[in-house]
Tab-separated table of C-alpha atoms (C1' of nucleotides) in Angstrom:
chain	number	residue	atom	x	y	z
A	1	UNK	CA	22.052	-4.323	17.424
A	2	UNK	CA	22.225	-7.517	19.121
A	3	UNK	CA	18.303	-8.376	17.466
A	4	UNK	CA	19.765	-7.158	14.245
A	5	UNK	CA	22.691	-10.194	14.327
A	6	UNK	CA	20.117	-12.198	15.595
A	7	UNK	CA	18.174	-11.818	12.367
A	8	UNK	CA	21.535	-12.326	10.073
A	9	UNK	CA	21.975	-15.761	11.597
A	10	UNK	CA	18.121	-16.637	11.036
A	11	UNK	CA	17.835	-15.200	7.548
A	12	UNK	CA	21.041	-16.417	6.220
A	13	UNK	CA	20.673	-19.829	4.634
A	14	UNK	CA	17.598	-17.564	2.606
A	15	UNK	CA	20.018	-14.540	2.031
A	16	UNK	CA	22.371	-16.878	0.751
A	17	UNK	CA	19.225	-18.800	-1.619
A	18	UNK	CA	18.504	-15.474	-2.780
A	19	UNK	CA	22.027	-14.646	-3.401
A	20	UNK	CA	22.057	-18.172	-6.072
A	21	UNK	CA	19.049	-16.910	-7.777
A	22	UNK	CA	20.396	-13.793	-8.285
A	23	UNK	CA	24.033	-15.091	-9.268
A	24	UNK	CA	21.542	-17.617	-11.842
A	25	UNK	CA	19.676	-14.816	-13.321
A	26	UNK	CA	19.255	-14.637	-17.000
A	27	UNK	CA	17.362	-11.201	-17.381
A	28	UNK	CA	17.642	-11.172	-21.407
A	29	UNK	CA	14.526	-12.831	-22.084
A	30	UNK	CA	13.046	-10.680	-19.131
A	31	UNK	CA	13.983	-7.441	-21.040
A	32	UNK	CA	12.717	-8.429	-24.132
A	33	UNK	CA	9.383	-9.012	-22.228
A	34	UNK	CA	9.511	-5.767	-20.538
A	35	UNK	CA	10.272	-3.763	-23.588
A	36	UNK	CA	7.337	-4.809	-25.779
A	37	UNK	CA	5.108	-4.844	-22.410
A	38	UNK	CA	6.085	-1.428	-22.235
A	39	UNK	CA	5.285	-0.130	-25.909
A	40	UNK	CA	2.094	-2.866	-25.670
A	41	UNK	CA	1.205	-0.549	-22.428
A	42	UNK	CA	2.482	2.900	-23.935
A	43	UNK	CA	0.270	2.449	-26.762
A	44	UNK	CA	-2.622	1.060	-25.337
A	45	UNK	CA	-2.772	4.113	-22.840
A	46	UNK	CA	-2.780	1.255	-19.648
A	47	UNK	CA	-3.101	2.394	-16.310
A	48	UNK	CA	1.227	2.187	-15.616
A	49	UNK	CA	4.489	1.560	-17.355
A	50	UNK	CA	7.337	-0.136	-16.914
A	51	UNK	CA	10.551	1.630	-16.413
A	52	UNK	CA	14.165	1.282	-18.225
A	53	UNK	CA	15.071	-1.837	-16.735
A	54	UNK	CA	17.127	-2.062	-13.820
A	55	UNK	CA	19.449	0.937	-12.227
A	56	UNK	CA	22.425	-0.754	-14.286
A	57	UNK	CA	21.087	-0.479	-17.975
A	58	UNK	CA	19.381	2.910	-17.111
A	59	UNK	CA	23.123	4.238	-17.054
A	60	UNK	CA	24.122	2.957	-19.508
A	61	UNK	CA	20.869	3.303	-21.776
A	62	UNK	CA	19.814	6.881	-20.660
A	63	UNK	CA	19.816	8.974	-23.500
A	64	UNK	CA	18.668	11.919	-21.096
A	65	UNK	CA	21.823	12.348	-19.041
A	66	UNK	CA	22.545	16.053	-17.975
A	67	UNK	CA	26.638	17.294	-18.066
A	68	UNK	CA	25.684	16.835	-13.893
A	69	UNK	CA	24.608	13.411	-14.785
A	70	UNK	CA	28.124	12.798	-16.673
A	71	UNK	CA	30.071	13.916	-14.074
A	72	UNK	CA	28.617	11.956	-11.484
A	73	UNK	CA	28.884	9.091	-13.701
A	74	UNK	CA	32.844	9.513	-13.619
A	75	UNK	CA	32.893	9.805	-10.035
A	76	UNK	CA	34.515	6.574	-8.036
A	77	UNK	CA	31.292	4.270	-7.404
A	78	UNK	CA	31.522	3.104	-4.272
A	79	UNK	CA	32.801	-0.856	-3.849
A	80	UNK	CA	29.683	-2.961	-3.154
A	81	UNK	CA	28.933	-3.423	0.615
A	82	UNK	CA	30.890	-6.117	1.712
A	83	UNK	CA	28.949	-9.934	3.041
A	84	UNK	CA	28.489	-9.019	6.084
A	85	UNK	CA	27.258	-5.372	5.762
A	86	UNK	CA	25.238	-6.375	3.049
A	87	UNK	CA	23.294	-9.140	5.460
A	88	UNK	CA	23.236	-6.238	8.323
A	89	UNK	CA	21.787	-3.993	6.037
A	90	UNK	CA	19.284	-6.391	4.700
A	91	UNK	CA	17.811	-6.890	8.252
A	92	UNK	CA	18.183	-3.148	9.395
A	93	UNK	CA	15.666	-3.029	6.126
A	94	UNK	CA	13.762	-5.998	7.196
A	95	UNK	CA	13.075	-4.623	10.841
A	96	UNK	CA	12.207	-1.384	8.661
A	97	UNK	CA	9.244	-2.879	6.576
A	98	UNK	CA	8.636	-4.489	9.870
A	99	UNK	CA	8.071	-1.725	11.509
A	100	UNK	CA	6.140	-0.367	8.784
A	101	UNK	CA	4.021	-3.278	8.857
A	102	UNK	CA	3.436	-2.433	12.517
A	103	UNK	CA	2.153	0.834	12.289
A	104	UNK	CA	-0.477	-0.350	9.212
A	105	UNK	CA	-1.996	-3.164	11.907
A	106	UNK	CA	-2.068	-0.240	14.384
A	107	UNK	CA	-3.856	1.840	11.794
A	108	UNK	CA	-6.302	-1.125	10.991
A	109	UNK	CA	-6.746	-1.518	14.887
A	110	UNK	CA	-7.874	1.969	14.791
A	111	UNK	CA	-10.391	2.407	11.806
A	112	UNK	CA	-13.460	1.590	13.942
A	113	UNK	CA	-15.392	-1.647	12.346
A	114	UNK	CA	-17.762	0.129	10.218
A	115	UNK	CA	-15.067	1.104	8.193
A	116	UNK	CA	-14.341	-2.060	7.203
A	117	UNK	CA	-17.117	-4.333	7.838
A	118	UNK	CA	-17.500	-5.236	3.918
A	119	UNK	CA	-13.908	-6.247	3.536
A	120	UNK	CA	-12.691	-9.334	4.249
A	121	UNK	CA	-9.743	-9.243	6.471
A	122	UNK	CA	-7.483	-10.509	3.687
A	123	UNK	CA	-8.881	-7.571	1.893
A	124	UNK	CA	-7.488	-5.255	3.864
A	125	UNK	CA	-4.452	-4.507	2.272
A	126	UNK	CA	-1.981	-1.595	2.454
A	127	UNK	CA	-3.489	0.435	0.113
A	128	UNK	CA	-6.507	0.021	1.075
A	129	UNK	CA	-6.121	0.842	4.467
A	130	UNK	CA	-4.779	3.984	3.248
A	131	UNK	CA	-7.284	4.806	1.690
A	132	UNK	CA	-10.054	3.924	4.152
A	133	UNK	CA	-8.354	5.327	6.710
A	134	UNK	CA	-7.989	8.703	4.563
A	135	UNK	CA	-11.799	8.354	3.761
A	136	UNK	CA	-12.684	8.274	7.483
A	137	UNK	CA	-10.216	10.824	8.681
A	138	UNK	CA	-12.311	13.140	5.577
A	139	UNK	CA	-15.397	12.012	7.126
A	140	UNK	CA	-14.870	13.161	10.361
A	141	UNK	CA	-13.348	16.375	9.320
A	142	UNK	CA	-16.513	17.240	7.741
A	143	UNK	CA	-18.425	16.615	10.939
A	144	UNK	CA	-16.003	18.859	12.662
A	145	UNK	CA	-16.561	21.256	9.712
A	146	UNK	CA	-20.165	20.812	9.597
A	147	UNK	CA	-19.731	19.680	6.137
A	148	UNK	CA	-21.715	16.751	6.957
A	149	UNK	CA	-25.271	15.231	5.908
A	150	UNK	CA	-27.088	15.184	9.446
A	151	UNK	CA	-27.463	11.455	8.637
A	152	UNK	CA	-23.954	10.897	8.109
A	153	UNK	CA	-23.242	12.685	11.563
A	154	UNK	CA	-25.662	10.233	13.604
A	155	UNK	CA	-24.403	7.541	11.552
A	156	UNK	CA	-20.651	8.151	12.183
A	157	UNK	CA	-21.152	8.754	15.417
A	158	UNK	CA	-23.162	6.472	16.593
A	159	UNK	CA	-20.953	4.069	15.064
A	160	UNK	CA	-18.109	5.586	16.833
A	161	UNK	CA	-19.922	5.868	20.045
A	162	UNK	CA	-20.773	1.947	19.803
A	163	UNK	CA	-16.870	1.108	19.263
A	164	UNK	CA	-16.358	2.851	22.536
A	165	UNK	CA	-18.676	1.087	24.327
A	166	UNK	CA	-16.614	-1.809	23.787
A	167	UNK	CA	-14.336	-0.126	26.162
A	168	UNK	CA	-16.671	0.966	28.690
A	169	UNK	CA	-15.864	-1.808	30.928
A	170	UNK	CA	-11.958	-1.394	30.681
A	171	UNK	CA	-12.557	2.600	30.533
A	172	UNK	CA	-15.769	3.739	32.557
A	173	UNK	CA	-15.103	7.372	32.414
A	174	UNK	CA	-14.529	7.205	28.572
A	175	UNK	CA	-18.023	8.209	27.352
A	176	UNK	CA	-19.523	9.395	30.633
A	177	UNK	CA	-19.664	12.605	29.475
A	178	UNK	CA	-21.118	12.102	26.321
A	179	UNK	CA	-24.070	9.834	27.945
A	180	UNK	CA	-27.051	11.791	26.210
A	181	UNK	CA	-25.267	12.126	23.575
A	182	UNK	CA	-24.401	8.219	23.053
A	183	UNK	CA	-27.710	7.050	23.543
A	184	UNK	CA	-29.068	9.712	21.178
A	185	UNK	CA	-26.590	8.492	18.927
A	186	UNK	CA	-27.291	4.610	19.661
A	187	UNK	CA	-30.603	5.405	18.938
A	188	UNK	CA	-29.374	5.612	14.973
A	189	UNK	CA	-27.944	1.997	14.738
A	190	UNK	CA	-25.330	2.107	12.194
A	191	UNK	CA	-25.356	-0.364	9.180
A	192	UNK	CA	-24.448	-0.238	5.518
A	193	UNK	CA	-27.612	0.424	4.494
A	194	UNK	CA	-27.717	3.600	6.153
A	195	UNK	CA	-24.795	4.831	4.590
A	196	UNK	CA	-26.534	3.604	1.348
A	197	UNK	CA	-29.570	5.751	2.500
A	198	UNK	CA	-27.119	8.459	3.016
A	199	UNK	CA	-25.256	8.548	-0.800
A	200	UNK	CA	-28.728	8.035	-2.111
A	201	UNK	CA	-30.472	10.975	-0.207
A	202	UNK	CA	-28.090	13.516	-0.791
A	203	UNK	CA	-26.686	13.208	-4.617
A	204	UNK	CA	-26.919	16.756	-5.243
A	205	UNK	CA	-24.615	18.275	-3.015
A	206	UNK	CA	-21.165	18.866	-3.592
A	207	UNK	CA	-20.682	16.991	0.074
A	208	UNK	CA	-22.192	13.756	-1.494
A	209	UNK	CA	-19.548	14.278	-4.834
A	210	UNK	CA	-16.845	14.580	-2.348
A	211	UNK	CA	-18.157	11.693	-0.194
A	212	UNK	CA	-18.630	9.278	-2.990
A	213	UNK	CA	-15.114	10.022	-4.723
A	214	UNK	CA	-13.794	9.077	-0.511
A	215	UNK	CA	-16.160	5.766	-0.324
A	216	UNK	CA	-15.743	4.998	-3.859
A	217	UNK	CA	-13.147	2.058	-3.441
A	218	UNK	CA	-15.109	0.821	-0.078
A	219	UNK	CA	-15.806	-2.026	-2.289
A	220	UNK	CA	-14.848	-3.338	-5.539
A	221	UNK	CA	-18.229	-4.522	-6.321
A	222	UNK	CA	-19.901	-5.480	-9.466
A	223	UNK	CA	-22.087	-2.934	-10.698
A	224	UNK	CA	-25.479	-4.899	-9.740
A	225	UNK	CA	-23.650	-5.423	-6.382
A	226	UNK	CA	-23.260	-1.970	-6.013
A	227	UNK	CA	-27.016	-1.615	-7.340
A	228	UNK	CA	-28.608	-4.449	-4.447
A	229	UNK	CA	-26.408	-2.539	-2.512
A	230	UNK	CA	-27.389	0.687	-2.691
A	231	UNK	CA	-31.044	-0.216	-2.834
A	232	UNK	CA	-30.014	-2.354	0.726
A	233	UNK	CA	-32.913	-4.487	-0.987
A	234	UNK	CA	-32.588	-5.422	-4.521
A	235	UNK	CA	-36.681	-6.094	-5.152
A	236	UNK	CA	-36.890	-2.278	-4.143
A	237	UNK	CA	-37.669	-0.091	-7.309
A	238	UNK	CA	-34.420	2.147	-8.201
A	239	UNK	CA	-34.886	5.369	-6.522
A	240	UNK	CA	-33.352	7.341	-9.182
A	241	UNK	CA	-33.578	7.346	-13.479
A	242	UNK	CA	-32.184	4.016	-15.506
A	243	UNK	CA	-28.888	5.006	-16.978
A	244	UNK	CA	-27.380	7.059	-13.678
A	245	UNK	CA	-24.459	5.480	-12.567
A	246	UNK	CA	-23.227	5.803	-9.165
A	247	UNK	CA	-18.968	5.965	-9.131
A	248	UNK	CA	-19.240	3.104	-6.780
A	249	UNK	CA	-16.517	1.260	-8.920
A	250	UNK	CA	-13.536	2.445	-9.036
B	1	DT	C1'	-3.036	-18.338	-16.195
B	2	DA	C1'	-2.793	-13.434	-15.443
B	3	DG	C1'	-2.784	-10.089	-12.109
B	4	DG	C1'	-2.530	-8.323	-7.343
B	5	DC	C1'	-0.171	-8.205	-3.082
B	6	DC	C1'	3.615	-9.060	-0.380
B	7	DA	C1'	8.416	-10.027	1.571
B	8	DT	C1'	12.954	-9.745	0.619
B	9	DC	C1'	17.273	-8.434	-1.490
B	10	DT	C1'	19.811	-4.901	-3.490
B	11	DG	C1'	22.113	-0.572	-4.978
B	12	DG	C1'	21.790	4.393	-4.871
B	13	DT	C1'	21.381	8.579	-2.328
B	14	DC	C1'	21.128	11.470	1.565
B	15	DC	C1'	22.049	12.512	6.280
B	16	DT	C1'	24.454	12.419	10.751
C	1	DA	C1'	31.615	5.373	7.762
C	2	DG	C1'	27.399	3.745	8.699
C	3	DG	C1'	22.454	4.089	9.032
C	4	DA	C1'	17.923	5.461	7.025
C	5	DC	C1'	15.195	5.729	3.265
C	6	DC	C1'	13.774	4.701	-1.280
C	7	DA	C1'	12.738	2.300	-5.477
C	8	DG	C1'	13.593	-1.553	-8.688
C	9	DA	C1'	13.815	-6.546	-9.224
C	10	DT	C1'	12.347	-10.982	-8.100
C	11	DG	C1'	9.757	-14.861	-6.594
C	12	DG	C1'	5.967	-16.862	-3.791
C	13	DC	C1'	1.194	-17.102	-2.745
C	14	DC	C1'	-3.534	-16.424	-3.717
C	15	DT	C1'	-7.667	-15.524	-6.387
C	16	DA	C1'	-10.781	-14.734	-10.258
DNA sequence: TAGGCCATCTGGTCCT
DNA sequence: AGGACCAGATGGCCTA
């Protein structure tokens, strides 16, 4: 409780900025925007749309209210949280995205390097953390499964192998009883052009479909990116017919 | 300059 | 009643 005050008193003089802006907000023009950006997006068929505007006008606009709807609408709305709850509330929800924040560093610190090695660190945003992370928990599934392309398995876990070697100093006993098994898997130094070697080996099965739709937003490269890429040299011949497309892009 | 990402504020709702 | 969670709004920063 006491770090919660503490963060009333620091954020205050910004609460209270933020407070002005709001108090200075003219959102008519910003409606007017919204509106035709919505039609301009409804008819174009764009990838999102913008809501009614606000929870305010969406009561009062709503043509789709249900008799439950009504009656909730004449039930006593609660009085507005007074200053100070309002500033303890704001930090309670400020130590919450905090928090949140927290656990997606701990989530980066966990994807082993591989997983990330073409992204720049700024790169690494919340999504796509998610989404990596959901691609590599899919990839080792499938190596539990036995899902997996052989190379895939030697790849992944060599790669994780070689992250835990980092730790072999701090943690002796951590791969001791994999030792065979690491140096096999050492053997098979991992690198993107492996993985390349990998999607481009194994196209036909319904593992590689799978894999590709996981890996597909590994990078948002340009198509002859994704081509030097895939080739892991760009004088290389294409191994496969002009006109096939690989869903690298998202 | 538009678009993406993010932090923050805010009000609504649900839960304890 | 108060906290947790959620989603919308807003503005700042950065990049193509």
């Amino acid at each position: 409780m006491a770090k919660i005050e503490n963060q009333v008193a620091t954020q205050e003089s910004v609460g209270d900025a933020v407070d002005d802006n709001n108090n200075n907000n003219s959102n008519d023009d910003k409606n007017q925007t919204d509106s035709q950006i919505s039609k301009t997006a409804a008819s174009s068929g764009a990838k999102y749309q913008l809501r009614p505007r606000s929870v305010h006008p969406r009561r009062r606009c709503d043509s789709e209210w249900s008799l439950e709807d009504t009656l909730r609408q004449h039930k006593q709305r609660p009085p507005p949280l007074s200053r100070y709850r309002r500033k303890t509330a704001n930090a309670r929800e400020r130590y919450r995205m905090r928090q949140i924040n927290t656990a997606f560093e701990s989530l980066r610190g966990v994807l082993p390097s591989w997983v990330c090695s073409r992204r720049a660190a700024s790169e690494m945003t919340k999504i796509t953390t998610l989404r990596l992370a959901s691609a590599y928990i899919r990839s080792l599934q499938d190596i539990l499964d036995g899902k997996a392309h052989q190379d895939t398995c030697s790849w992944v876990l060599s790669s994780i192998f070689q992250d835990a070697s980092h730790l072999q100093e701090s943690q002796p006993d951590l791969c001791d009883g994999n030792h065979s098994k690491t140096q096999q898997a050492l053997s098979h130094t991992p690198s993107d052009s492996d993985f390349v070697s990998f999607l481009c080996t194994s196209t036909e099965s319904t593992v590689f479909q799978d894999s590709m739709e996981s890996f597909s937003y590994l990078s948002p490269m340009s198509e002859a990116e994704a081509m030097a890429l895939l080739l892991g040299n760009e004088h290389q011949p294409r191994p496969w017919t002009e006109g096939h497309h690989f869903p690298l892009v998202s």
